[in-house]
Tab-separated table of C-alpha atoms and ligand atoms in Angstrom:
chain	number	residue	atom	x	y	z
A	1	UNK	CA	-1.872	21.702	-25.187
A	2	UNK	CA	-1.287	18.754	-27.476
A	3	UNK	CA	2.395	17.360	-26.919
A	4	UNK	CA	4.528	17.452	-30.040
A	5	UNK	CA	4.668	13.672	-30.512
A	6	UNK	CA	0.531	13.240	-30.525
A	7	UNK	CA	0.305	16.351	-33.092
A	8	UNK	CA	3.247	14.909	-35.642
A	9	UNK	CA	1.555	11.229	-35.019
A	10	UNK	CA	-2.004	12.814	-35.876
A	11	UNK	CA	-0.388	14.548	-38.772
A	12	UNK	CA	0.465	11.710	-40.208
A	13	UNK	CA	-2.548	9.665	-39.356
A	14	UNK	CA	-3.920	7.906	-42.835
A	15	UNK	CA	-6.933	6.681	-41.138
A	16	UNK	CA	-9.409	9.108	-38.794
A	17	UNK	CA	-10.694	9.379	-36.211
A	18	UNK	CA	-8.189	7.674	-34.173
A	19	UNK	CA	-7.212	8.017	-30.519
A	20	UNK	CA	-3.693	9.200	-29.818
A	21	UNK	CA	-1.998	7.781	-26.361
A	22	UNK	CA	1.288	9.634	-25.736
A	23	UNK	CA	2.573	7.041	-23.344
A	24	UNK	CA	5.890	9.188	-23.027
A	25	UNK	CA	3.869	12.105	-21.346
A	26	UNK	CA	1.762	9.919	-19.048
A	27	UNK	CA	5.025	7.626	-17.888
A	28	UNK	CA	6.112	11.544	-17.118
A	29	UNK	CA	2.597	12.791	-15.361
A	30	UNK	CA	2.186	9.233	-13.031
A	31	UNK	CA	5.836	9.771	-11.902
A	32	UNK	CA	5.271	13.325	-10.518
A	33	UNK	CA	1.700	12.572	-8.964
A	34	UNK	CA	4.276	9.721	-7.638
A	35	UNK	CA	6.561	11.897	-6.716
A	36	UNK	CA	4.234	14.524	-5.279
A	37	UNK	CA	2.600	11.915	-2.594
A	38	UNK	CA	4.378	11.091	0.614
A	39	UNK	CA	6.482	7.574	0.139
A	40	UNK	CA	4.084	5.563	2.601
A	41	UNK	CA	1.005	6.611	0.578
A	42	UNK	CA	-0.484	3.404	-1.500
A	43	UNK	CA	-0.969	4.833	-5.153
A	44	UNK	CA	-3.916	2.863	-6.988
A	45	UNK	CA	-5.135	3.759	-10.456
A	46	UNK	CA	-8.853	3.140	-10.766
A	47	UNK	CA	-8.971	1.467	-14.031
A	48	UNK	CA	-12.367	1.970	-15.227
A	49	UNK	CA	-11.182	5.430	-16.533
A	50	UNK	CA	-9.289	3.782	-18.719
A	51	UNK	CA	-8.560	-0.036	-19.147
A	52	UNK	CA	-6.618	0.134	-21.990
A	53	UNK	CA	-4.214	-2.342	-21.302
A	54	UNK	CA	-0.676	-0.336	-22.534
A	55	UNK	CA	-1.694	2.073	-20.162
A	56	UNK	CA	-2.513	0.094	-17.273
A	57	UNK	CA	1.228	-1.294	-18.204
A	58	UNK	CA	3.124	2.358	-18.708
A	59	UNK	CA	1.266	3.852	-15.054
A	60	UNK	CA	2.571	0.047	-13.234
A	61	UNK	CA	5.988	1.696	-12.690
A	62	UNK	CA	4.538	4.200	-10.228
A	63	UNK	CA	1.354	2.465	-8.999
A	64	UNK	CA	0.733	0.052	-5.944
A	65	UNK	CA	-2.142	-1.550	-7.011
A	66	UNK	CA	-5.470	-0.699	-9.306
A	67	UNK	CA	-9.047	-0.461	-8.025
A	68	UNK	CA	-11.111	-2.642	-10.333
A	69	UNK	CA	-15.110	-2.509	-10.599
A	70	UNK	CA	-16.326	-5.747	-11.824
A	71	UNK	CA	-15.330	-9.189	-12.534
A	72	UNK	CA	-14.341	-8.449	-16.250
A	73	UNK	CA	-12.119	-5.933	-15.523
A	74	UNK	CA	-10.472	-7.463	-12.269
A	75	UNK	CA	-9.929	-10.377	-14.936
A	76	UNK	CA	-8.773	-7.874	-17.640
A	77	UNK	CA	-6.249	-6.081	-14.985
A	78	UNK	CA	-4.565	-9.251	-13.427
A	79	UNK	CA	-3.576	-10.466	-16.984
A	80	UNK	CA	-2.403	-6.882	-18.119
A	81	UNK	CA	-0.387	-6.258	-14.794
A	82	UNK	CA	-0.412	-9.714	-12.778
A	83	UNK	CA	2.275	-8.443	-10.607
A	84	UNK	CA	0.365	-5.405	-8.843
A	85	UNK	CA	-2.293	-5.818	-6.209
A	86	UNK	CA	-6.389	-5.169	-7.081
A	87	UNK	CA	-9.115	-3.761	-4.779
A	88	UNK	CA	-12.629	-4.962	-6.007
A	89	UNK	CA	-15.015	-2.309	-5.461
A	90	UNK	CA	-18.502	-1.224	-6.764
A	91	UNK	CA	-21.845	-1.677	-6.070
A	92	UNK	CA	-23.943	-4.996	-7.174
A	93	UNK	CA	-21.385	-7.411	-7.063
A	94	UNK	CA	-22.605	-10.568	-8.528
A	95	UNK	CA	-21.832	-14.448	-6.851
A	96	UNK	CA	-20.082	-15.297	-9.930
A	97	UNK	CA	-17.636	-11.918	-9.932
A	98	UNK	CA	-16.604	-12.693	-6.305
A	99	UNK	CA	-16.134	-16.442	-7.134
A	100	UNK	CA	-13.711	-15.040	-9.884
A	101	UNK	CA	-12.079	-12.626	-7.863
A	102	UNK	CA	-11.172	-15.428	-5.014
A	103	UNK	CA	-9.806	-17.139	-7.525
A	104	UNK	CA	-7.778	-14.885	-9.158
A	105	UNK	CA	-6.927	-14.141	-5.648
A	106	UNK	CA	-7.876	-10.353	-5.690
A	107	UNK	CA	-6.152	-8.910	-2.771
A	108	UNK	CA	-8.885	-6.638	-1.095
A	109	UNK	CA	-11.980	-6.513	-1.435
A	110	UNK	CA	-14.343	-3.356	-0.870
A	111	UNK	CA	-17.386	-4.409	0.526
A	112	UNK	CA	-20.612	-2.318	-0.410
A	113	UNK	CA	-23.332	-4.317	1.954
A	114	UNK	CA	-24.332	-7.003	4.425
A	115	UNK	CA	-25.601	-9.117	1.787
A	116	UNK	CA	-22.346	-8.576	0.039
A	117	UNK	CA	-20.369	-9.166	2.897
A	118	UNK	CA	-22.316	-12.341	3.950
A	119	UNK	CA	-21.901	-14.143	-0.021
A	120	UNK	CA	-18.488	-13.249	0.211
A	121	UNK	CA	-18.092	-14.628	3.821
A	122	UNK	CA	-20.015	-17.880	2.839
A	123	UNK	CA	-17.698	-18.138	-0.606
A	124	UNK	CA	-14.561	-17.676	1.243
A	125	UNK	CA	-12.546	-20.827	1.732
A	126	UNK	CA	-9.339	-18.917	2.718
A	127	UNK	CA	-8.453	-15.513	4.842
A	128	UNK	CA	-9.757	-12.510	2.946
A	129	UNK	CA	-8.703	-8.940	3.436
A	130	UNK	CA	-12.048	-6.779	3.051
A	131	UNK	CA	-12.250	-3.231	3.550
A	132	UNK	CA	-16.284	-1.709	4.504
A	133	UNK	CA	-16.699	0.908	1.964
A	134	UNK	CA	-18.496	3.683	3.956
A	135	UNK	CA	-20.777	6.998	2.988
A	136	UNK	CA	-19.876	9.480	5.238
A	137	UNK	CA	-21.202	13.025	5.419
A	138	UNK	CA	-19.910	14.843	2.348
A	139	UNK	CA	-20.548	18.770	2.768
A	140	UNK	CA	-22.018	20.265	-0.546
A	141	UNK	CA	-19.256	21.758	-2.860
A	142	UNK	CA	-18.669	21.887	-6.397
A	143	UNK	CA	-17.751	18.814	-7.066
A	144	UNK	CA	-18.935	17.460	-10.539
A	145	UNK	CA	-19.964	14.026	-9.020
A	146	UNK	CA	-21.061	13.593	-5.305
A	147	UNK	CA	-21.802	9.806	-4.360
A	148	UNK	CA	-21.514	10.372	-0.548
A	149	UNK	CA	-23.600	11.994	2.158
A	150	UNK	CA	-26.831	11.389	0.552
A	151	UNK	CA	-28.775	8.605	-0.125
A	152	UNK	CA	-27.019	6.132	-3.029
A	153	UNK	CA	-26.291	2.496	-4.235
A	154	UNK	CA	-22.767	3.108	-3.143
A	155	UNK	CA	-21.405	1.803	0.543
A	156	UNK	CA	-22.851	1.581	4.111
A	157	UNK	CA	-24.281	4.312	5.875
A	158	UNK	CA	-22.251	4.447	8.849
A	159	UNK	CA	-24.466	2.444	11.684
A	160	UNK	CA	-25.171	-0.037	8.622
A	161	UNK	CA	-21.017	-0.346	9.003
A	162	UNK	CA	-21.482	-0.589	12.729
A	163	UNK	CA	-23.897	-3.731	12.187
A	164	UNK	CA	-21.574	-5.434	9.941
A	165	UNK	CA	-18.916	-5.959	12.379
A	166	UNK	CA	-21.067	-9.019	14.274
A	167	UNK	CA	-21.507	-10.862	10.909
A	168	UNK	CA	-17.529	-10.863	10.511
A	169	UNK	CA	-17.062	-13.441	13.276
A	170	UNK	CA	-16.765	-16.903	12.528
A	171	UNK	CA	-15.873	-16.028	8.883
A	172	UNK	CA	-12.538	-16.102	6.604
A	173	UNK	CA	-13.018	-12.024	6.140
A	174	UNK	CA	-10.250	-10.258	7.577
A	175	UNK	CA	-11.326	-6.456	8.087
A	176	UNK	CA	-7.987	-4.372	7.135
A	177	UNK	CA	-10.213	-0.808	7.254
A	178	UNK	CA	-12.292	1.473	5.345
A	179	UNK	CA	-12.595	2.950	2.391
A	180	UNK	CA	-14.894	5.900	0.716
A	181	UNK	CA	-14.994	7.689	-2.458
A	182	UNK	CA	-17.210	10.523	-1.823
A	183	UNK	CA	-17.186	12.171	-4.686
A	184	UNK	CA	-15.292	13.132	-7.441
A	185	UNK	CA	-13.893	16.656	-9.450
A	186	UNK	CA	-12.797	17.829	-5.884
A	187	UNK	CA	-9.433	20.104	-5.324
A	188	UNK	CA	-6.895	19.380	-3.248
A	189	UNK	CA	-7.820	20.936	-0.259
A	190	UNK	CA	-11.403	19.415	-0.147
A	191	UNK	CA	-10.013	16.339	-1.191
A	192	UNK	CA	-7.219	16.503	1.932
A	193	UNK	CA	-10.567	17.787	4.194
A	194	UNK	CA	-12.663	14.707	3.244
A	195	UNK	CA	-9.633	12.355	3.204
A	196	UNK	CA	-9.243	13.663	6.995
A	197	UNK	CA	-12.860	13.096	7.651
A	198	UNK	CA	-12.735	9.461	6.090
A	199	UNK	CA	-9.987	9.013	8.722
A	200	UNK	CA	-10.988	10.566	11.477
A	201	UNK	CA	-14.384	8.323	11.207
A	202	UNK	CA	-12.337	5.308	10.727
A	203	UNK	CA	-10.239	6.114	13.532
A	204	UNK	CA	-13.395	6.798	15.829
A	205	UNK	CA	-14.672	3.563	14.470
A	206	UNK	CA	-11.374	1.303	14.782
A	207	UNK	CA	-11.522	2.319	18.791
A	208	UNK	CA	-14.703	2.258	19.925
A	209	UNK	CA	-14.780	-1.429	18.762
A	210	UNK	CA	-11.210	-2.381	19.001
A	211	UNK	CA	-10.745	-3.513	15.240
A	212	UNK	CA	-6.819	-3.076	15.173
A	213	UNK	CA	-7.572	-1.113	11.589
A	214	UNK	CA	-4.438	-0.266	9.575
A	215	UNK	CA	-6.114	0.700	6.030
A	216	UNK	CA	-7.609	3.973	5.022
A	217	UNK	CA	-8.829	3.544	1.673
A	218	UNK	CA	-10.111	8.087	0.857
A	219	UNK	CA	-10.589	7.150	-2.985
A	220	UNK	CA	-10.273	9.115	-5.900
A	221	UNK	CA	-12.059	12.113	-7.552
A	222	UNK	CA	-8.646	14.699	-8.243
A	223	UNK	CA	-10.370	17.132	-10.207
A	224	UNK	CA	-9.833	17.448	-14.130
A	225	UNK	CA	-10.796	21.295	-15.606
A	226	UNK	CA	-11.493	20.561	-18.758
A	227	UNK	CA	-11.919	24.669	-19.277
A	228	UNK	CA	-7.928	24.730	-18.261
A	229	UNK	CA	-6.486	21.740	-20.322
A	230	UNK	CA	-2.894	22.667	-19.070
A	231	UNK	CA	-3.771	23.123	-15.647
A	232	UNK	CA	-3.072	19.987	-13.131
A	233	UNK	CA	-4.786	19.241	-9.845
A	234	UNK	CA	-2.118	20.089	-7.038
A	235	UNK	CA	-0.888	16.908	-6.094
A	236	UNK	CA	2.062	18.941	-3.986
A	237	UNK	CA	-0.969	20.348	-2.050
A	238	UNK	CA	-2.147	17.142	-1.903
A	239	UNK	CA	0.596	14.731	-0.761
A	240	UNK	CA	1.477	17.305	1.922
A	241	UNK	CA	-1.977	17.823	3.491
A	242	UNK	CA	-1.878	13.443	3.328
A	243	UNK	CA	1.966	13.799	5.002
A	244	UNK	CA	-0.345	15.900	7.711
A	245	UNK	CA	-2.742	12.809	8.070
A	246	UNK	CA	-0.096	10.461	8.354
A	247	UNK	CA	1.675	11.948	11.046
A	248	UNK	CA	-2.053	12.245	12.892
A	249	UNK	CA	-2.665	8.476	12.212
A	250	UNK	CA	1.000	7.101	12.496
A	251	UNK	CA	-1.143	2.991	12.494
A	252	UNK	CA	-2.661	3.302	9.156
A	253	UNK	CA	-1.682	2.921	5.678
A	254	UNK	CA	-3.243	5.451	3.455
A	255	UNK	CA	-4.607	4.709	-0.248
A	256	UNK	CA	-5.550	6.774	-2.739
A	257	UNK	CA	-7.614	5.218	-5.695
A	258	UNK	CA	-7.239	8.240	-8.524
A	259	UNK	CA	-8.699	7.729	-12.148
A	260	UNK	CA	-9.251	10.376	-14.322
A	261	UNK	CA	-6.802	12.400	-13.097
A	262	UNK	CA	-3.544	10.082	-13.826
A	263	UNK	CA	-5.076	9.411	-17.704
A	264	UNK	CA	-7.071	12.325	-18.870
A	265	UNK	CA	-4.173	13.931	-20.373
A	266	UNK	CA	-2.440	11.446	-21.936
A	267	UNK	CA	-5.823	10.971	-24.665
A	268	UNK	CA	-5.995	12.710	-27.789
A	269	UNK	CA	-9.436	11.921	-29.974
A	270	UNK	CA	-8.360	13.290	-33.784
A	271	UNK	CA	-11.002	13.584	-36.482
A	272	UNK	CA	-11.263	15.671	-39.353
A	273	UNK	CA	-13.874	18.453	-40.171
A	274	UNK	CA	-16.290	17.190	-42.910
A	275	UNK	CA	-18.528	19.960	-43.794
A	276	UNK	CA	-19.211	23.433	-42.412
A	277	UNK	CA	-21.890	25.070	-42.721
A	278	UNK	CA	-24.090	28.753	-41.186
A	279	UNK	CA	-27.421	27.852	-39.777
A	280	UNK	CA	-28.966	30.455	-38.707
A	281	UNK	CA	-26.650	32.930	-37.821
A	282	UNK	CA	-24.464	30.276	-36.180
A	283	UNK	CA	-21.304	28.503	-37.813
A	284	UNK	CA	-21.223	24.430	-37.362
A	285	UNK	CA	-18.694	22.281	-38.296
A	286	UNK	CA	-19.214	18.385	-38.916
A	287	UNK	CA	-16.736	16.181	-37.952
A	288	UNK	CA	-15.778	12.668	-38.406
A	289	UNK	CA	-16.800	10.741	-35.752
A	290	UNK	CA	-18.546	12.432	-33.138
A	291	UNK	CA	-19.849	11.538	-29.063
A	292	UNK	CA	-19.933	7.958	-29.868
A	293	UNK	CA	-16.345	7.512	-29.992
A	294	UNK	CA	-15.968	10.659	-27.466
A	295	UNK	CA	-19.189	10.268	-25.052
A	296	UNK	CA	-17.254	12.605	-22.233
A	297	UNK	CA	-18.403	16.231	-23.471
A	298	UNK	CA	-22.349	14.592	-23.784
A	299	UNK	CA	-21.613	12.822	-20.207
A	300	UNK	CA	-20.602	15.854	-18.080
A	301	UNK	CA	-21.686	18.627	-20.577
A	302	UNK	CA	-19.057	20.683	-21.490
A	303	UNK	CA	-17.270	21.689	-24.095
A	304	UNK	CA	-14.147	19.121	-25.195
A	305	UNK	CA	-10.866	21.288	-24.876
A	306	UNK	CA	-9.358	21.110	-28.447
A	307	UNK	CA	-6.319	22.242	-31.116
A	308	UNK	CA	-6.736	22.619	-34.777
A	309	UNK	CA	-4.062	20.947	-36.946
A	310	UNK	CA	-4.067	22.720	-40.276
A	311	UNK	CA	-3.600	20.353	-43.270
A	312	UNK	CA	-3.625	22.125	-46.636
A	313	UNK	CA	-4.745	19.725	-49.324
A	314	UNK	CA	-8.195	20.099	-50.276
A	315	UNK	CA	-8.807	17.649	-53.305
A	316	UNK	CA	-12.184	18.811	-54.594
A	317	UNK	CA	-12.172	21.831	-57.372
A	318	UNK	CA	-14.843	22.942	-55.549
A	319	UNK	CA	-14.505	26.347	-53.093
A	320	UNK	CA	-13.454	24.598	-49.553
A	321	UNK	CA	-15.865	25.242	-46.757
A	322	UNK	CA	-14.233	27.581	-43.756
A	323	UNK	CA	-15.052	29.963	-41.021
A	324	UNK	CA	-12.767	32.603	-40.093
A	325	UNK	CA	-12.614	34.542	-36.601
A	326	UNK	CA	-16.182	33.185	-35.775
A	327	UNK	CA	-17.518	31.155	-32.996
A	328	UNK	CA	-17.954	27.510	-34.229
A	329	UNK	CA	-20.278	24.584	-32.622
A	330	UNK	CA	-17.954	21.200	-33.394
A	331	UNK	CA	-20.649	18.466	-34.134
A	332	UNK	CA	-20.043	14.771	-34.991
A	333	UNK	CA	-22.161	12.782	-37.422
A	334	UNK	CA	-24.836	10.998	-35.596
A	335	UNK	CA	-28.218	12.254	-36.262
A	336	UNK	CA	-29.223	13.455	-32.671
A	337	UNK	CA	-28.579	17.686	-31.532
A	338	UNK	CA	-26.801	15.878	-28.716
A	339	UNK	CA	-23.657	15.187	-30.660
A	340	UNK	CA	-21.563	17.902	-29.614
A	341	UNK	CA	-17.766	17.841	-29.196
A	342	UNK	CA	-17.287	21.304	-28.679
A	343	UNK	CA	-18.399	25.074	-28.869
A	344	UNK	CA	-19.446	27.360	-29.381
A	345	UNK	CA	-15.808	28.029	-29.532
A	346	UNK	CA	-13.549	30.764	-30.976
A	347	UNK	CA	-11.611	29.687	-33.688
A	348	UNK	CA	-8.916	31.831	-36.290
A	349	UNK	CA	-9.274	29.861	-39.234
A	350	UNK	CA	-11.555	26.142	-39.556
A	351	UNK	CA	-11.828	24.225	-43.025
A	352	UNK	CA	-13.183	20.907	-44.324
A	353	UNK	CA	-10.056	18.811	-44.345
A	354	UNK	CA	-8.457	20.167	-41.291
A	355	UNK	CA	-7.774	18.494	-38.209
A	356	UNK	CA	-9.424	18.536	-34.832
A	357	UNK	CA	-7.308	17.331	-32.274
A	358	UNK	CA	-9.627	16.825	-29.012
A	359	UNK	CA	-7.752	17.059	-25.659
A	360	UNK	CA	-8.505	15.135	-22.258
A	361	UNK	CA	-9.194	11.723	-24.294
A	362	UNK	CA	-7.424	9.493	-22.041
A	363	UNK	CA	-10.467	9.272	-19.516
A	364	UNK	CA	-14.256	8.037	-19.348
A	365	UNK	CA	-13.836	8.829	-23.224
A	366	UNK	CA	-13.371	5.836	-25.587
A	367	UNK	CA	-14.820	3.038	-22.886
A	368	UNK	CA	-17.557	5.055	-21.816
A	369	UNK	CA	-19.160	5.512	-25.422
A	370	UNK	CA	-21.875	4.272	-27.409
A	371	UNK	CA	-20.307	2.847	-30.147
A	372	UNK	CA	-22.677	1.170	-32.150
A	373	UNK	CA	-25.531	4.004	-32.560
A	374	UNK	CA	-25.251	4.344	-36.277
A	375	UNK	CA	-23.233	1.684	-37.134
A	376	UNK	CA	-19.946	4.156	-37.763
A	377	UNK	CA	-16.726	2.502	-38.064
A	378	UNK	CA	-14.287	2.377	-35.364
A	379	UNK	CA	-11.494	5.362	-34.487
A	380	UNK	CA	-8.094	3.136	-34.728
A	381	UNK	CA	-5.920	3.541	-31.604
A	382	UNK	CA	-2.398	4.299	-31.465
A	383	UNK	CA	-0.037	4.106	-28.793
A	384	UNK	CA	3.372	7.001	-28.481
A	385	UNK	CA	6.262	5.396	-26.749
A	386	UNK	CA	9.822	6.314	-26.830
A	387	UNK	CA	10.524	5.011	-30.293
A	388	UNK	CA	7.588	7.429	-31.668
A	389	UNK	CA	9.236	10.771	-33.217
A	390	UNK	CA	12.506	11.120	-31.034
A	391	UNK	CA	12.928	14.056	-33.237
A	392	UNK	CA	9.895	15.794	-31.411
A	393	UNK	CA	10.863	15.021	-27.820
A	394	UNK	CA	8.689	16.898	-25.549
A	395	UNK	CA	10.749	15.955	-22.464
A	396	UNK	CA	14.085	14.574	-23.733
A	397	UNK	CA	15.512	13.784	-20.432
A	398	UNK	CA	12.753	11.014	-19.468
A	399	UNK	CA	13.126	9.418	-22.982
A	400	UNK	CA	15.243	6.269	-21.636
A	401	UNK	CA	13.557	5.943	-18.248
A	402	UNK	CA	9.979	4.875	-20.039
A	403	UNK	CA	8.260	1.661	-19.744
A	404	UNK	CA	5.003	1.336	-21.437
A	405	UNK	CA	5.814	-2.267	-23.742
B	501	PLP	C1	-14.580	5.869	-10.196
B	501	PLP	C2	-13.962	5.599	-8.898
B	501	PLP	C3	-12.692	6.100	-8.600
B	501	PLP	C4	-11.946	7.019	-9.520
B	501	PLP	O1	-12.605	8.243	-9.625
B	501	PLP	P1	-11.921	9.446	-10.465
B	501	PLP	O2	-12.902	10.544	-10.347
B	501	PLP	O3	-11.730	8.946	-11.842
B	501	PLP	O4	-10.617	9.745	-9.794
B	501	PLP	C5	-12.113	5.728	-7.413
B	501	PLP	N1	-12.766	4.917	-6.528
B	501	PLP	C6	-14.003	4.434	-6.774
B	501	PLP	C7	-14.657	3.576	-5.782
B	501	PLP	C8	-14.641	4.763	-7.954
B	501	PLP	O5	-15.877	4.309	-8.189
């Protein structure tokens, strides 16, 4: 579960919590989702799952472009990556962000409303590629997030898209196509049915008005299973039910707009056990750190996958605290029943002083937390390239290949 690198770098951590990146796996993971997708397929990495700037850098190799959300991050992107294209999407775009993103010269924008489309029209002072983000029917499934096919802040319903296309003329906006992101935690055949829908609409769309489309933006929302943390979403499934599309839509380009599904894995969040403790009937453990560093198991409520890394020194004279062969809850510190990483979960052995290695960290973890209830310190951050423990190579054979400076 946790690659050898991450567990001798969190080993050997001095300072906890801290958040592992194994930039070595995820140069490895991005280049098989690559890999997996037919060539003409636009790979974007939607970088509000994780900003972190050495990993926007290791996934550029395989990427087209990133989807960016807001005029911080669009800033934030272009300086960590200026080479690679950026689609500005989300909701509630303000004058100022679009201002910035002209001049940054953001290279498509995803437009979410008339109003939106009519500031950026009246901004506009050169041709502008825009894309109308749409919220098509979405049939129910399991998905963990659903933004289409019901009402929502995000996109045009499809006859608001419809009475868009007269406020176009006379302006500097160039529409390239359409994009949607219906929902997210989808496999890959619902994803490959709802990229076909998306499509299919666009394509019904793009004739009955003569647009000359030749962008199909179908999002992201790969699904993570956080129950299974060394299962992957099929991306061979994937990329051949997209090969499928292509060959039905030989004018369009396709894009796909993944997050947490390119940087999940590559995330470790280690802490140490504090204290633990029976309360009635049921064995807790309190770690260092806890949902404020590591908000995704509160956010989605589940239990955080994790691996305990033994350490044997236990300085106090004191009997150490332990639970053997017993169900354990893995709390943090903050003073609220909500702070729970994990459990209850079957463990062999757990003491104060071991480590907790917590799986899946590498998306909507870190940057989706709130870190200041409580005032704990920060987890450091540490970044695994190439150099980092050649001795423990988990894939020798990509070892020279890596970029991720
Ligand atoms: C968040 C988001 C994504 C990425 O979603 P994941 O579930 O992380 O793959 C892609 N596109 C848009 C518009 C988004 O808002």
């Amino acid at each position: 579960m946790i690659t050898s690198r991450a567990a001798a770098r969190a080993a050997a951590l001095a300072a906890l919590p801290a958040y592992v990146y194994d930039l070595v796996a995820l140069d490895d993971h991005a280049r098989r989702v690559r890999q997996a997708l037919p060539g003409p397929v636009e790979l974007y990495y939607a970088a509000k799952a994780n900003p972190d700037p050495r990993l926007l850098r290791a996934l550029a190799p395989h990427l087209n472009g990133y989807e960016v959300s807001s005029g911080a991050e669009l800033a934030h992107v272009r300086q960590a990556v200026p080479a690679l294209p950026l689609a500005f999407g989300a909701p509630g775009k303000t004058e100022a962000e679009l201002r910035r993103a002209l001049e940054l010269g953001v290279e498509r924008f995803h437009l979410e409303s008339a109003h939106e489309l009519r500031m950026l029209a009246h901004l506009a002072d050169r041709p502008v590629d825009v894309l109308l983000r749409v919220n098509l029917p979405q049939p129910a499934s399991s998905a963990a997030l659903t933004m289409g096919g019901r009402p929502s802040p995000f996109g045009l319903d499809p006859g608001g898209a419809e009475r868009c296309l007269p406020l176009l003329d006379g302006t500097a906006l160039r529409l390239r196509g359409v994009h949607a992101h219906l929902a997210s935690g989808l496999d890959a055949d619902t994803l490959v049915a709802t990229a076909a829908r998306i499509a299919d609409w666009a394509a019904r769309f793009d004739t009955r008005h003569r647009l000359g489309l030749t962008e199909v933006n179908v999002g992201g929302g790969m699904a993570v299973d956080y129950r299974a943390p060394d299962s992957r979403f099929d991306w061979e499934r994937y990329g051949t039910g997209l090969a499928r599309l292509l060959r039905e839509h030989p004018r369009y380009t396709f894009r796909v707009e993944p997050g947490r599904a390119l940087s999940a894995y590559c995330g470790w969040y280690v802490t140490e056990v504090l204290d633990l403790k029976h309360s009635h009937g049921e064995a807790f453990a309190v770690l260092r750190g806890g949902t404020h560093h590591l908000r995704t198991p509160a956010a989605k409520g589940h239990s955080q996958p994790f691996t305990v890394l033994p350490r044997d020194e236990w300085p106090h004279p004191w009997p150490r605290p332990a639970v053997e062969g017993e169900p354990v809850t893995l709390a943090g510190q903050l003073c609220t029943p909500k702070d729970v990483l994990a459990g209850p979960a079957p463990v062999d052995v757990l003491r104060a002083g071991d480590l907790v290695a917590f799986a899946l960290a590498g998306a909507y973890a870190w940057n989706i937390s709130h870190h200041d209830f409580l005032m704990h310190p920060r987890p450091d951050f540490h970044h695994l390239d190439h150099s980092d423990h050649p001795e423990y190579p988990d894939r020798p054979d990509q070892f020279d290949a890596v970029a991720c400076q």
